[in-house]
CSV table of C-alpha atoms and ligand atoms in Angstrom, one decimal:
chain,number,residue,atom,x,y,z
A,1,UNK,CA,-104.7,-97.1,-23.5
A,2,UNK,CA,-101.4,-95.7,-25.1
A,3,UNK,CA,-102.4,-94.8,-28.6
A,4,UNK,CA,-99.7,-94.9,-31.5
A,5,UNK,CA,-98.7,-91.8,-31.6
A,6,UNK,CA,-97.6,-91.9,-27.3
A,7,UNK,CA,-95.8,-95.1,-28.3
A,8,UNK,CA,-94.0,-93.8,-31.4
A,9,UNK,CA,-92.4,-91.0,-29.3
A,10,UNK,CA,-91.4,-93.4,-26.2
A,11,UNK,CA,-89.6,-95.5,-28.3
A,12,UNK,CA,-87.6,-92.6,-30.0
A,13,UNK,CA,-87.2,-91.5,-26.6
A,14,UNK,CA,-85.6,-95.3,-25.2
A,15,UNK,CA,-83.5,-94.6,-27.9
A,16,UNK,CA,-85.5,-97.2,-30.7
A,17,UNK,CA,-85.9,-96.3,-34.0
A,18,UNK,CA,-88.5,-95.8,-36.3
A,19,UNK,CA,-89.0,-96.6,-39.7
A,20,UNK,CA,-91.3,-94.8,-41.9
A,21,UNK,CA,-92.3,-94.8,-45.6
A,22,UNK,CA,-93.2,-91.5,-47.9
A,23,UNK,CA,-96.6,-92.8,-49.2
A,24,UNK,CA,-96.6,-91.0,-52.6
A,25,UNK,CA,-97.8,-93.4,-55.3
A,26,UNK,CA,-100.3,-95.4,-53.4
A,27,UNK,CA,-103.6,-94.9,-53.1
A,28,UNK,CA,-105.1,-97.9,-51.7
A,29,UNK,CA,-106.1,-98.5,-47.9
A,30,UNK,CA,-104.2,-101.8,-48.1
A,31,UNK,CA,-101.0,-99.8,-48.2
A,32,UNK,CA,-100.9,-99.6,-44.2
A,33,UNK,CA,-101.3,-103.2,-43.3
A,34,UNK,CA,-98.5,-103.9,-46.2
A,35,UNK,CA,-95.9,-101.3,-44.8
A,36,UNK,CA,-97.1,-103.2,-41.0
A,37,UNK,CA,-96.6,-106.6,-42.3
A,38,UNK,CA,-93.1,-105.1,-43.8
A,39,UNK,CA,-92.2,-103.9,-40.4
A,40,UNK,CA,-92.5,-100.4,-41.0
A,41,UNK,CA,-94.0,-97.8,-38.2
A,42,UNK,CA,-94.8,-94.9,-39.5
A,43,UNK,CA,-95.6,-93.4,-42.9
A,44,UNK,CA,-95.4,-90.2,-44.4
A,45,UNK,CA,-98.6,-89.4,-46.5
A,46,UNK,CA,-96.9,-86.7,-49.1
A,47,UNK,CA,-99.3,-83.8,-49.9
A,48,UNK,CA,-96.3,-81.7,-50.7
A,49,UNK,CA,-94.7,-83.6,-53.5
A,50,UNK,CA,-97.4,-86.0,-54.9
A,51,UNK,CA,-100.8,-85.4,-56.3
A,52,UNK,CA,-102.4,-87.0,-53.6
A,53,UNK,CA,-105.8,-85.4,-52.5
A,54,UNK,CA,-106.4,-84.8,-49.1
A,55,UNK,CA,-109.0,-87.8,-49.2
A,56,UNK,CA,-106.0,-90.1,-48.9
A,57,UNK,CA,-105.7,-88.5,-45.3
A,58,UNK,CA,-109.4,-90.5,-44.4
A,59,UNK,CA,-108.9,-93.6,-46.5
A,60,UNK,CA,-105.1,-94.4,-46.2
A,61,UNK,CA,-104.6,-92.4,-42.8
A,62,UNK,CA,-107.6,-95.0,-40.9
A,63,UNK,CA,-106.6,-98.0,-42.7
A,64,UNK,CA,-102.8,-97.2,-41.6
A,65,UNK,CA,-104.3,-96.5,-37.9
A,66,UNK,CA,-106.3,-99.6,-37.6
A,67,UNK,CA,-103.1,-101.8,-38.7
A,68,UNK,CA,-100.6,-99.8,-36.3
A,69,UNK,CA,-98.9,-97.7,-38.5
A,70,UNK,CA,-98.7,-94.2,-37.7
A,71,UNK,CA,-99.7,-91.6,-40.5
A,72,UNK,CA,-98.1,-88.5,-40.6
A,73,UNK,CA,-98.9,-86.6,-43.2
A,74,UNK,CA,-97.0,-83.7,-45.1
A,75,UNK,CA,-98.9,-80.5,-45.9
A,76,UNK,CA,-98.1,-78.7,-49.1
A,77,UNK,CA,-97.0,-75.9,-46.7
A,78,UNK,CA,-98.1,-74.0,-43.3
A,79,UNK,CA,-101.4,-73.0,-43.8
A,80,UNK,CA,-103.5,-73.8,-41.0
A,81,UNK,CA,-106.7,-74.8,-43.0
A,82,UNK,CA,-104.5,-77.5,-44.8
A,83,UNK,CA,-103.3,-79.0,-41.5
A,84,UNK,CA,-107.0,-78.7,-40.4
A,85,UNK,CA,-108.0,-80.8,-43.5
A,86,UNK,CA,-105.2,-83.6,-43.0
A,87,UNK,CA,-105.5,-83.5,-39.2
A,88,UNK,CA,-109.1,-83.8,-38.8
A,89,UNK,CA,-109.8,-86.3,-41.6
A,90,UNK,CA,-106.9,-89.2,-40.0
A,91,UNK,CA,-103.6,-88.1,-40.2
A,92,UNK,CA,-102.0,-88.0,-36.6
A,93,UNK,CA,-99.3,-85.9,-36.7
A,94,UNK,CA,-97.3,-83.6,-39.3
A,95,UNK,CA,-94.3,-83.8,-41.0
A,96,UNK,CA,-94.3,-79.8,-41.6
A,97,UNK,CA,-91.7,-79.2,-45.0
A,98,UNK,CA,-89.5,-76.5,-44.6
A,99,UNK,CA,-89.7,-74.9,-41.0
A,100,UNK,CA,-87.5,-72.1,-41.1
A,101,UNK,CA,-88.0,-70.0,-38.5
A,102,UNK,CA,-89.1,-70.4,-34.5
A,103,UNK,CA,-92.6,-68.2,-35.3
A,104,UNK,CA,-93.2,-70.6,-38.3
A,105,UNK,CA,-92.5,-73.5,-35.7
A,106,UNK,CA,-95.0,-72.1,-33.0
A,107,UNK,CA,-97.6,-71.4,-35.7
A,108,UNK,CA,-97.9,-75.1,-37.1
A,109,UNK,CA,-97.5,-76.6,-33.5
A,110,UNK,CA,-100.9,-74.3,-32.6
A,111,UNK,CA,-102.4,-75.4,-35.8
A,112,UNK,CA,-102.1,-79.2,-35.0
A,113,UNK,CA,-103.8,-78.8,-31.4
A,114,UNK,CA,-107.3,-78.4,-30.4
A,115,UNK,CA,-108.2,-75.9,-27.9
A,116,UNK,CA,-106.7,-75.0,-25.3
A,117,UNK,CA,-103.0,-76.2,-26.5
A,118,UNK,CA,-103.6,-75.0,-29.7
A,119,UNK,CA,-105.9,-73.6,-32.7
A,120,UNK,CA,-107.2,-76.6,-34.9
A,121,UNK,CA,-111.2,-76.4,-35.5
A,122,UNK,CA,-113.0,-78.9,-33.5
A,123,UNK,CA,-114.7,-80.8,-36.6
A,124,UNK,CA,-118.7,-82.4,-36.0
A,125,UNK,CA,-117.0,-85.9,-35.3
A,126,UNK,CA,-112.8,-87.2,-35.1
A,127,UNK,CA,-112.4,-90.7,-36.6
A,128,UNK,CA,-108.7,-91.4,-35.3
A,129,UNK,CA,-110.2,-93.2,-32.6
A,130,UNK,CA,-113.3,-95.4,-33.5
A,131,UNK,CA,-116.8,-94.0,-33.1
A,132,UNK,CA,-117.0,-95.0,-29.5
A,133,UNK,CA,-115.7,-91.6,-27.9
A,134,UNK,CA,-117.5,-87.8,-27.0
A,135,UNK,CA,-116.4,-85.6,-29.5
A,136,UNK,CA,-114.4,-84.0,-25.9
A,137,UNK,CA,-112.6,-87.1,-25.2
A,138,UNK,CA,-111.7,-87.6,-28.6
A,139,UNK,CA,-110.0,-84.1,-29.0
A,140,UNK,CA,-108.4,-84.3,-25.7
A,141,UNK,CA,-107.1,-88.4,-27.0
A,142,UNK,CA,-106.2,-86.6,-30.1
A,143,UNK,CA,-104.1,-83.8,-28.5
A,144,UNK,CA,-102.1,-86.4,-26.1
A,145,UNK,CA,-101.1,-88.2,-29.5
A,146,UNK,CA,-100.4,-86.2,-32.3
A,147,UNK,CA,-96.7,-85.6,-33.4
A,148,UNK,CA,-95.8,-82.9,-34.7
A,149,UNK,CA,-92.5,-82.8,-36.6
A,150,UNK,CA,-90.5,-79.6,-37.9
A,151,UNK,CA,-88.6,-80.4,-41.7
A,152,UNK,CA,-85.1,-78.4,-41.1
A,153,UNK,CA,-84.3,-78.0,-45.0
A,154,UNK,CA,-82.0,-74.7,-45.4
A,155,UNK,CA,-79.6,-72.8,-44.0
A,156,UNK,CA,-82.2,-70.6,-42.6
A,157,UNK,CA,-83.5,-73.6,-40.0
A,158,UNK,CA,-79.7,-74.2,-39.3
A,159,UNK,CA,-79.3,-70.8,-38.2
A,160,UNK,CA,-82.2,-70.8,-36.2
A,161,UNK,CA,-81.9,-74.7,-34.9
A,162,UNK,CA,-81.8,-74.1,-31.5
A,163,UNK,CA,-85.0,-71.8,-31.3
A,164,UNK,CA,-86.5,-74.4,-33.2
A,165,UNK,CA,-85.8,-77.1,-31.4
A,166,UNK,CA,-87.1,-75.4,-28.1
A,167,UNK,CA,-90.3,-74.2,-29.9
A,168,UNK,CA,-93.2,-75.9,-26.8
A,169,UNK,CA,-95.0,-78.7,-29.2
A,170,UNK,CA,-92.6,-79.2,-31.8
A,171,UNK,CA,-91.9,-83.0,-30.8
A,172,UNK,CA,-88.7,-83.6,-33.5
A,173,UNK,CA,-86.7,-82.1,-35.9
A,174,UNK,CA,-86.3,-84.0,-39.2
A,175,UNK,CA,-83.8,-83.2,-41.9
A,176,UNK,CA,-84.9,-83.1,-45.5
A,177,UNK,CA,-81.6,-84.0,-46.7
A,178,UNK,CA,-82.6,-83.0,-50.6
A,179,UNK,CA,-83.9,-79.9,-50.4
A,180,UNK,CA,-81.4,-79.0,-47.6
A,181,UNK,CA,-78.3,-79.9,-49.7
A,182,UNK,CA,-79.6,-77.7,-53.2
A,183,UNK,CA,-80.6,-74.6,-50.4
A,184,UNK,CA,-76.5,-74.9,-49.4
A,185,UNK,CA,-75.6,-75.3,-52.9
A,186,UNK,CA,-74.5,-78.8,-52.9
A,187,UNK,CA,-76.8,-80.7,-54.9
A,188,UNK,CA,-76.9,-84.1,-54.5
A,189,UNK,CA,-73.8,-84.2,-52.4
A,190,UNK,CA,-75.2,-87.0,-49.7
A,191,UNK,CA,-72.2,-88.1,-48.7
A,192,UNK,CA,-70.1,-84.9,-48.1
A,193,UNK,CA,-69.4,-82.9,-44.7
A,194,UNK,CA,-71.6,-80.6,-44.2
A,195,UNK,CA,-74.7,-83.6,-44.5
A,196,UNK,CA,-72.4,-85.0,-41.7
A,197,UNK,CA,-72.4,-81.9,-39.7
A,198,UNK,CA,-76.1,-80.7,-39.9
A,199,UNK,CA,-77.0,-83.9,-38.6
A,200,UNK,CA,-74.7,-83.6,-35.8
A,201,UNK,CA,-75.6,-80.3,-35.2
A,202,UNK,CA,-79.5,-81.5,-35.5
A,203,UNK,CA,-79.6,-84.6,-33.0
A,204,UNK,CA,-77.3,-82.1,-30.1
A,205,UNK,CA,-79.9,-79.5,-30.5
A,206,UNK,CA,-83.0,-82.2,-30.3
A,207,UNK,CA,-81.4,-83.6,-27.7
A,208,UNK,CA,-80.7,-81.0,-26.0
A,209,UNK,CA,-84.4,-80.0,-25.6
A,210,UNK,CA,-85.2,-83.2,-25.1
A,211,UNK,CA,-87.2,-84.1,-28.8
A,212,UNK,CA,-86.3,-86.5,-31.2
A,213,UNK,CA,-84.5,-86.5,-34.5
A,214,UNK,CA,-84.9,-87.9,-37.8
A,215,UNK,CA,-83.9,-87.9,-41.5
A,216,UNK,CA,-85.2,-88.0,-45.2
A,217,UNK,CA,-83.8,-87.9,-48.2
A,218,UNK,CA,-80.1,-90.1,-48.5
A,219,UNK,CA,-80.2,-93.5,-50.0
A,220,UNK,CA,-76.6,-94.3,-49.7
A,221,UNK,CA,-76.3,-96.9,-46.8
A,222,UNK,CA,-73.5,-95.6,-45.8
A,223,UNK,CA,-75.0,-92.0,-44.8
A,224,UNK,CA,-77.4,-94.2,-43.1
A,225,UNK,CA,-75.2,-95.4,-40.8
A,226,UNK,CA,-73.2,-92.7,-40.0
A,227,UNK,CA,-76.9,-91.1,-39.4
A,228,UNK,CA,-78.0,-93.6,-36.7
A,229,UNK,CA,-74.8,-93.8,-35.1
A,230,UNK,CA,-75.0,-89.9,-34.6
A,231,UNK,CA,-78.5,-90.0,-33.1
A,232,UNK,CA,-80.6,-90.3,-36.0
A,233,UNK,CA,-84.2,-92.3,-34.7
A,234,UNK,CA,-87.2,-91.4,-37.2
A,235,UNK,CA,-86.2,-92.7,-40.4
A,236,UNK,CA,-87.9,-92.0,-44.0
A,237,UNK,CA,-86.2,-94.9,-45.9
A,238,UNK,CA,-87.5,-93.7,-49.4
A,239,UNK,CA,-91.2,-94.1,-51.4
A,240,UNK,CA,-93.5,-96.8,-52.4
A,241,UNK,CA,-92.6,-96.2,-56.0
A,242,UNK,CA,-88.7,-96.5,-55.4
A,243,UNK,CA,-89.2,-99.6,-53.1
A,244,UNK,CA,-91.6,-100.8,-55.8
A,245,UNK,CA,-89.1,-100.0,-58.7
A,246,UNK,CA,-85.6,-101.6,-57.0
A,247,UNK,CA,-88.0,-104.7,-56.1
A,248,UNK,CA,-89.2,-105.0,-59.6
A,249,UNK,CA,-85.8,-104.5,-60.9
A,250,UNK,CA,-84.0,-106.9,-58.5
A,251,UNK,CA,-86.5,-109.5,-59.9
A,252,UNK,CA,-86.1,-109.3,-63.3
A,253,UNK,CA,-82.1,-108.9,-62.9
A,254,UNK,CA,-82.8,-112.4,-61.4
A,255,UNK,CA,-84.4,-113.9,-63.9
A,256,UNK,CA,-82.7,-112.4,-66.8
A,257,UNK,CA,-79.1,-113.5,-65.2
A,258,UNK,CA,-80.7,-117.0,-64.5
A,259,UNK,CA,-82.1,-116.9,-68.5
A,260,UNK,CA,-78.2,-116.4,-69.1
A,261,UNK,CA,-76.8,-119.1,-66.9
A,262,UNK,CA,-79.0,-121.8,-68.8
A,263,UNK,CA,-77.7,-120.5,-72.4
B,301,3PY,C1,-85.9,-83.7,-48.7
B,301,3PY,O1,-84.9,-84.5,-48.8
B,301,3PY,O2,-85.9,-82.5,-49.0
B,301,3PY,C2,-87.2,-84.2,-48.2
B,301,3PY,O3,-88.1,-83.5,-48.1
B,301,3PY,C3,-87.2,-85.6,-47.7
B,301,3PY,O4,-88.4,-86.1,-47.6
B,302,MG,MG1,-87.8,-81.5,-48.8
């Protein structure tokens, strides 16, 4: 049975896209059947940038499993016992920050594999997959669906794309947009040229080596579709707080122009 992380990357590879959610702010289970009843496919649990503990990995990372929603989650950095903790707990893939170089790329792509396509510590059980498994076939189910996802964010990774982007179980480059811009010196500058060109340059050299590409950070619509029509697939949209905040204040903006209307 194709498991969700074989289907997310056949449908960036037809050429689909993928929409995902940075899961900072919640910390129910409920959040993965909401982002699956929203139409969302993938979410990125944020261990990086949130004070999430890695429990959220086991409650939210399940929950998000058992509704069809894949859960990436992003470490704090590259260390191979913190990729361990997420991986082994329910996260089924990465979404590794700030991949600068090709050794750092082969390091975290051995870090999210068991034995023999990798390094991660075979744990005493692996809940991705219900309870119904050998700990053997669940490591070797595990290892055919993880996704493993390399953050280009300076000018560093630009340098090194390519090298990247060939590294054997690295399955897609993503831009972090943010932290990308402030390492060129361009704070904030979303819409400017060289955005436009590292995502160019990002989606030839993913497909080139035949991975997938993807993109975090803009909120500016128009980016957005300058993005997809250059070969952007995996999408971060934005968080749960800022979808939860622009809701909110679309709501009361409602009401309170409604309120007006009947003065
Ligand atoms: C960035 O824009 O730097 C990101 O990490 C997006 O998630
Ligand atoms: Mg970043």
């Amino acid at each position: 049975m194709k498991g969700l992380g074989t289907e997310f990357r056949e449908r960036l590879a037809r050429g689909g896209t993928a929409i995902g959610c940075n899961v900072r702010f919640s910390r129910s289970a409920e959040i993965g059947p909401i982002l699956a009843a929203c139409g969302f496919s993938w979410m990125m649990l944020d261990f990086e940038h949130s004070p999430a503990s890695p429990h959220l990995a086991y409650d939210i990372g399940l929950a998000a499993i058992r509704a069809g929603v894949l859960p990436l989650a992003r470490p704090a950095g590259h260390s191979a016992q913190e990729i361990a903790g997420l991986l082994t707990n329910g996260a089924l893939g990465l979404v590794v920050p700030h991949v600068d170089t090709p050794e750092q790329a082969r390091a975290v792509a051995a870090a999210a594999r068991f034995p023999p396509r990798g390094t991660l510590s075979v744990p005493g059980s692996l809940p991705h997959f219900g309870y119904g498994l050998s700990l053997a076939e669940a490591c070797a189910r595990f290892n055919e669906e993880v996704v493993v996802v390399a953050m280009i964010e300076s000018g560093t990774a630009l340098a090194n794309l390519d090298a990247i982007a060939a590294t054997p179980g690295i399955d897609g480059l993503f831009i972090g947009a943010s932290d990308l811009l402030w390492d060129l010196g361009l704070p904030g500058q979303y819409a400017g040229p060289e955005l436009r060109d590292a995502v160019r340059r990002v989606c030839a050299a993913a497909r080139a080596n035949g991975k997938f590409a993807g993109m975090g950070g803009p909120r500016e619509e128009a980016v957005w579709r300058e993005s997809l029509a250059a070969g952007m697939r995996m999408i971060l949209t934005e968080n749960d707080l800022s979808l939860l905040m622009r809701g909110a204040r679309d709501r009361v903006a409602f009401f309170a122009q409604a309120a007006e209307e009947e003065d």
